[in-house]
């Protein structure tokens, strides 16, 4: 039922501006690390839609949590049952927002009647940009407007330059509003721009600074998010970029900088408020500032302005090691905080980000500090939680006035203490960085070892087959993919209406998911009633098969599933028995340093054209590795008496990689039978592995793969990041004469050809379609098994970064993917009794493709 609440709220949000009626902000004070951990876990419960305004940093420090009205009782019960104290900071958030709107409407009426800009009011982006033009017009000798880039939604990124002239002058950078909901910061930025323009020539300190330095001020550092806070969701924090593979929008621009990017102080989940993005500087808004500072080359001070908490912070956030200039920065902060407090008595705390609040990687000022800007600071403005991000407009001018006292104090200090040229963080800090990266890796490995101490069970898990009949139903099924807390495993992903979707559903999620489907009129059936029962049956078959010493490949049991060691032993026997035909090549090593073995079937010669076949790139698809073993033996048995095969081997070499993903395959036998991906570590995430069939450099990172390391279709940090993929890429490129490439998967009974990442037909579409038709006909002639065929995109769904799209783009015209038996009755748990029938029928299709390749050289 909690899912229904979430979906209802999403529909409501999509129809109009989001309301926050009855939402409360709770101040929570955890007293120990166990309670801190519970609060962090609470933040991951996305169905509750809680929003941490201030995160749980350490015991005794308050955290502020906005709780939607439907989740209030559940959250409060959770806190009370665990002895976690809380108080209500904001009783009804919507009431504050209504008051804020009334104040803005009143101010607009005044502005229209007087023709002035009211600095004591909040304004929209258009109003601020219009005022900026007025400021430039009023002070043409001092103020100019620069455009440093465009936002994701193509809004201009404007920066005010306040300068008395000259070239290559040292400079100060100020920005506000990088987190869009922090309206007090944009309002303060506008006030300060006006203050600087008005005070030059009047205030000795302002005049001294501008006579020697330029000031660059970006008032709205996140214009798309800011516009969205005014039009749709006042609480929006992030950018508005689209995240491939996720329904969740936006990136936290203060976790997107290349300073400790991807560490533990940010999130890999696109739905998180602290989602770091797919890579450093992925956000146009961030990259524009980074490019500007680098191209300027003489920025001496950076101050990034946020709210709330009343803090003045300096590096580092991504590590607890003090910055080399820690003592001086602390002294500057202490002095600035005193200047601020002298105005109205407002108390600020100060210190490094990591020590004062929490670890936060990928932040603005960590990056600027690492790039030689010694004086790098972040201000967190008023208040300390009474209003939070909804600070009344009556506090704008007092906040700006006191903040200006601190900012001016820092600027004067920098003027009087010109920093020596600092080399950007790099070679001198490499040892330090490696040390801390190593420590983070050790922590991660410790966690992984703890997880890996037992085999995952699937007791009570069911595989549901859902058949959405309309686009609306399909959309609802798509949205389930983002409900990470349900731990759904999509065996067949959503495609188009009328096509089945198979989902493995853990026992705790079964009832709410079924209720959600029934309430929305979406039909489903139970394909597998208890996954664990099938897994145990499979295990029993493996345990009770005859345990004889295999002295030849003739005595190998092809009708059983085998471990990696058993398959590799079979490979060695096959090579030993057939030295004039078969050889074993190691083309690389896996992430966990297992050899990547390929069998070569060849009658000799150099630079001969070749056919490549691989199986098991998705490790849980056991029928593929088993079929690969059978194919290897079949080639040896028939290479002389089968005329078609003999003719192929007379002209071509055949390369067969039976276990393409050995780390994942071992893991399916030892820990988790349902494991699909590689076993590489993902920086900044506890989720392990990459989908090796989304990791190829063909439409990499586009729709059809996920940026989320926890997703089964996570494409990895960059194309060919996985050693298992890279090894094949290098082999194919070095060989240079591969004419057919066949990658074998399961399940669905399909024969597919490129493309998957685009719906544009390949140039050879008609020929590939004809080959697929012939191959499928040959396959079905044995047991009547029905296969469908077509391009990946049109037959199943969009899938970027796939094997055969890459091989086709490299000039291997005859590139195909098989999806073997069955169509869902057993899915990835196909009984061992079906191995040989599956391999036999598939072999007939393979022979058609190989013979066609032989008969149609290119």
JSON list of N, CA and C in Angstrom, two decimals, residues 807-840:
[
{"chain": "A", "resi": 807, "resn": "UNK", "atom": "N", "xyz": [30.44, -4.81, -32.37]},
{"chain": "A", "resi": 807, "resn": "UNK", "atom": "CA", "xyz": [31.13, -5.59, -33.40]},
{"chain": "A", "resi": 807, "resn": "UNK", "atom": "C", "xyz": [30.65, -5.19, -34.80]},
{"chain": "A", "resi": 808, "resn": "UNK", "atom": "N", "xyz": [29.36, -4.93, -34.94]},
{"chain": "A", "resi": 808, "resn": "UNK", "atom": "CA", "xyz": [28.86, -4.50, -36.25]},
{"chain": "A", "resi": 808, "resn": "UNK", "atom": "C", "xyz": [29.49, -3.17, -36.65]},
{"chain": "A", "resi": 809, "resn": "UNK", "atom": "N", "xyz": [29.57, -2.25, -35.69]},
{"chain": "A", "resi": 809, "resn": "UNK", "atom": "CA", "xyz": [30.17, -0.95, -36.00]},
{"chain": "A", "resi": 809, "resn": "UNK", "atom": "C", "xyz": [31.66, -1.04, -36.30]},
{"chain": "A", "resi": 810, "resn": "UNK", "atom": "N", "xyz": [32.28, -2.17, -35.90]},
{"chain": "A", "resi": 810, "resn": "UNK", "atom": "CA", "xyz": [33.70, -2.37, -36.21]},
{"chain": "A", "resi": 810, "resn": "UNK", "atom": "C", "xyz": [33.89, -3.10, -37.55]},
{"chain": "A", "resi": 811, "resn": "UNK", "atom": "N", "xyz": [32.81, -3.30, -38.26]},
{"chain": "A", "resi": 811, "resn": "UNK", "atom": "CA", "xyz": [32.92, -3.89, -39.58]},
{"chain": "A", "resi": 811, "resn": "UNK", "atom": "C", "xyz": [32.59, -5.36, -39.66]},
{"chain": "A", "resi": 812, "resn": "UNK", "atom": "N", "xyz": [32.13, -5.97, -38.55]},
{"chain": "A", "resi": 812, "resn": "UNK", "atom": "CA", "xyz": [31.75, -7.38, -38.58]},
{"chain": "A", "resi": 812, "resn": "UNK", "atom": "C", "xyz": [30.27, -7.44, -38.94]},
{"chain": "A", "resi": 813, "resn": "UNK", "atom": "N", "xyz": [30.02, -7.62, -40.22]},
{"chain": "A", "resi": 813, "resn": "UNK", "atom": "CA", "xyz": [28.65, -7.50, -40.71]},
{"chain": "A", "resi": 813, "resn": "UNK", "atom": "C", "xyz": [27.72, -8.54, -40.08]},
{"chain": "A", "resi": 814, "resn": "UNK", "atom": "N", "xyz": [28.20, -9.79, -39.97]},
{"chain": "A", "resi": 814, "resn": "UNK", "atom": "CA", "xyz": [27.34, -10.86, -39.48]},
{"chain": "A", "resi": 814, "resn": "UNK", "atom": "C", "xyz": [27.46, -10.96, -37.96]},
{"chain": "A", "resi": 815, "resn": "UNK", "atom": "N", "xyz": [26.77, -10.06, -37.26]},
{"chain": "A", "resi": 815, "resn": "UNK", "atom": "CA", "xyz": [26.78, -9.99, -35.80]},
{"chain": "A", "resi": 815, "resn": "UNK", "atom": "C", "xyz": [25.40, -10.33, -35.28]},
{"chain": "A", "resi": 816, "resn": "UNK", "atom": "N", "xyz": [25.34, -11.35, -34.42]},
{"chain": "A", "resi": 816, "resn": "UNK", "atom": "CA", "xyz": [24.06, -11.83, -33.92]},
{"chain": "A", "resi": 816, "resn": "UNK", "atom": "C", "xyz": [24.13, -12.12, -32.42]},
{"chain": "A", "resi": 817, "resn": "UNK", "atom": "N", "xyz": [22.96, -12.01, -31.79]},
{"chain": "A", "resi": 817, "resn": "UNK", "atom": "CA", "xyz": [22.77, -12.43, -30.40]},
{"chain": "A", "resi": 817, "resn": "UNK", "atom": "C", "xyz": [21.64, -13.45, -30.33]},
{"chain": "A", "resi": 818, "resn": "UNK", "atom": "N", "xyz": [21.92, -14.56, -29.65]},
{"chain": "A", "resi": 818, "resn": "UNK", "atom": "CA", "xyz": [20.88, -15.54, -29.36]},
{"chain": "A", "resi": 818, "resn": "UNK", "atom": "C", "xyz": [20.37, -15.33, -27.94]},
{"chain": "A", "resi": 819, "resn": "UNK", "atom": "N", "xyz": [19.08, -15.50, -27.75]},
{"chain": "A", "resi": 819, "resn": "UNK", "atom": "CA", "xyz": [18.47, -15.67, -26.43]},
{"chain": "A", "resi": 819, "resn": "UNK", "atom": "C", "xyz": [17.87, -17.07, -26.42]},
{"chain": "A", "resi": 820, "resn": "UNK", "atom": "N", "xyz": [18.48, -17.99, -25.68]},
{"chain": "A", "resi": 820, "resn": "UNK", "atom": "CA", "xyz": [18.10, -19.40, -25.73]},
{"chain": "A", "resi": 820, "resn": "UNK", "atom": "C", "xyz": [16.82, -19.67, -24.93]},
{"chain": "A", "resi": 821, "resn": "UNK", "atom": "N", "xyz": [16.51, -20.97, -24.79]},
{"chain": "A", "resi": 821, "resn": "UNK", "atom": "CA", "xyz": [15.33, -21.38, -24.04]},
{"chain": "A", "resi": 821, "resn": "UNK", "atom": "C", "xyz": [15.33, -20.81, -22.63]},
{"chain": "A", "resi": 822, "resn": "UNK", "atom": "N", "xyz": [14.17, -20.71, -21.97]},
{"chain": "A", "resi": 822, "resn": "UNK", "atom": "CA", "xyz": [12.86, -20.93, -22.53]},
{"chain": "A", "resi": 822, "resn": "UNK", "atom": "C", "xyz": [12.17, -19.59, -22.71]},
{"chain": "A", "resi": 823, "resn": "UNK", "atom": "N", "xyz": [10.82, -19.57, -22.57]},
{"chain": "A", "resi": 823, "resn": "UNK", "atom": "CA", "xyz": [10.11, -18.29, -22.67]},
{"chain": "A", "resi": 823, "resn": "UNK", "atom": "C", "xyz": [9.58, -17.81, -21.33]},
{"chain": "A", "resi": 824, "resn": "UNK", "atom": "N", "xyz": [10.06, -18.44, -20.24]},
{"chain": "A", "resi": 824, "resn": "UNK", "atom": "CA", "xyz": [9.69, -17.92, -18.92]},
{"chain": "A", "resi": 824, "resn": "UNK", "atom": "C", "xyz": [9.23, -18.93, -17.91]},
{"chain": "A", "resi": 825, "resn": "UNK", "atom": "N", "xyz": [8.94, -20.14, -18.35]},
{"chain": "A", "resi": 825, "resn": "UNK", "atom": "CA", "xyz": [8.48, -21.14, -17.38]},
{"chain": "A", "resi": 825, "resn": "UNK", "atom": "C", "xyz": [9.53, -21.38, -16.31]},
{"chain": "A", "resi": 826, "resn": "UNK", "atom": "N", "xyz": [10.79, -21.45, -16.72]},
{"chain": "A", "resi": 826, "resn": "UNK", "atom": "CA", "xyz": [11.89, -21.61, -15.77]},
{"chain": "A", "resi": 826, "resn": "UNK", "atom": "C", "xyz": [12.85, -20.42, -15.81]},
{"chain": "A", "resi": 827, "resn": "UNK", "atom": "N", "xyz": [12.85, -19.68, -16.89]},
{"chain": "A", "resi": 827, "resn": "UNK", "atom": "CA", "xyz": [13.71, -18.51, -16.98]},
{"chain": "A", "resi": 827, "resn": "UNK", "atom": "C", "xyz": [15.18, -18.88, -16.91]},
{"chain": "A", "resi": 828, "resn": "UNK", "atom": "N", "xyz": [15.90, -18.26, -15.97]},
{"chain": "A", "resi": 828, "resn": "UNK", "atom": "CA", "xyz": [17.33, -18.52, -15.83]},
{"chain": "A", "resi": 828, "resn": "UNK", "atom": "C", "xyz": [17.62, -19.84, -15.11]},
{"chain": "A", "resi": 829, "resn": "UNK", "atom": "N", "xyz": [16.56, -20.51, -14.65]},
{"chain": "A", "resi": 829, "resn": "UNK", "atom": "CA", "xyz": [16.73, -21.77, -13.92]},
{"chain": "A", "resi": 829, "resn": "UNK", "atom": "C", "xyz": [16.29, -22.95, -14.77]},
{"chain": "A", "resi": 830, "resn": "UNK", "atom": "N", "xyz": [16.64, -22.92, -16.03]},
{"chain": "A", "resi": 830, "resn": "UNK", "atom": "CA", "xyz": [16.26, -23.99, -16.96]},
{"chain": "A", "resi": 830, "resn": "UNK", "atom": "C", "xyz": [16.81, -25.32, -16.45]},
{"chain": "A", "resi": 831, "resn": "UNK", "atom": "N", "xyz": [15.97, -26.34, -16.31]},
{"chain": "A", "resi": 831, "resn": "UNK", "atom": "CA", "xyz": [16.45, -27.62, -15.80]},
{"chain": "A", "resi": 831, "resn": "UNK", "atom": "C", "xyz": [17.59, -28.19, -16.66]},
{"chain": "A", "resi": 832, "resn": "UNK", "atom": "N", "xyz": [18.49, -28.88, -16.01]},
{"chain": "A", "resi": 832, "resn": "UNK", "atom": "CA", "xyz": [19.64, -29.46, -16.71]},
{"chain": "A", "resi": 832, "resn": "UNK", "atom": "C", "xyz": [19.19, -30.45, -17.79]},
{"chain": "A", "resi": 833, "resn": "UNK", "atom": "N", "xyz": [18.02, -31.02, -17.63]},
{"chain": "A", "resi": 833, "resn": "UNK", "atom": "CA", "xyz": [17.51, -31.96, -18.64]},
{"chain": "A", "resi": 833, "resn": "UNK", "atom": "C", "xyz": [17.30, -31.30, -19.99]},
{"chain": "A", "resi": 834, "resn": "UNK", "atom": "N", "xyz": [17.25, -29.97, -20.02]},
{"chain": "A", "resi": 834, "resn": "UNK", "atom": "CA", "xyz": [17.05, -29.25, -21.28]},
{"chain": "A", "resi": 834, "resn": "UNK", "atom": "C", "xyz": [18.35, -28.74, -21.90]},
{"chain": "A", "resi": 835, "resn": "UNK", "atom": "N", "xyz": [19.49, -29.01, -21.26]},
{"chain": "A", "resi": 835, "resn": "UNK", "atom": "CA", "xyz": [20.76, -28.50, -21.80]},
{"chain": "A", "resi": 835, "resn": "UNK", "atom": "C", "xyz": [21.03, -29.05, -23.19]},
{"chain": "A", "resi": 836, "resn": "UNK", "atom": "N", "xyz": [21.03, -30.37, -23.33]},
{"chain": "A", "resi": 836, "resn": "UNK", "atom": "CA", "xyz": [21.39, -30.97, -24.61]},
{"chain": "A", "resi": 836, "resn": "UNK", "atom": "C", "xyz": [20.39, -30.62, -25.71]},
{"chain": "A", "resi": 837, "resn": "UNK", "atom": "N", "xyz": [19.06, -30.73, -25.47]},
{"chain": "A", "resi": 837, "resn": "UNK", "atom": "CA", "xyz": [18.13, -30.28, -26.52]},
{"chain": "A", "resi": 837, "resn": "UNK", "atom": "C", "xyz": [18.35, -28.81, -26.92]},
{"chain": "A", "resi": 838, "resn": "UNK", "atom": "N", "xyz": [18.61, -27.97, -25.93]},
{"chain": "A", "resi": 838, "resn": "UNK", "atom": "CA", "xyz": [18.84, -26.55, -26.25]},
{"chain": "A", "resi": 838, "resn": "UNK", "atom": "C", "xyz": [20.10, -26.39, -27.10]},
{"chain": "A", "resi": 839, "resn": "UNK", "atom": "N", "xyz": [21.18, -27.05, -26.70]},
{"chain": "A", "resi": 839, "resn": "UNK", "atom": "CA", "xyz": [22.43, -26.94, -27.43]},
{"chain": "A", "resi": 839, "resn": "UNK", "atom": "C", "xyz": [22.30, -27.52, -28.85]},
{"chain": "A", "resi": 840, "resn": "UNK", "atom": "N", "xyz": [21.60, -28.63, -28.97]},
{"chain": "A", "resi": 840, "resn": "UNK", "atom": "CA", "xyz": [21.46, -29.27, -30.29]},
{"chain": "A", "resi": 840, "resn": "UNK", "atom": "C", "xyz": [20.72, -28.36, -31.28]}
]
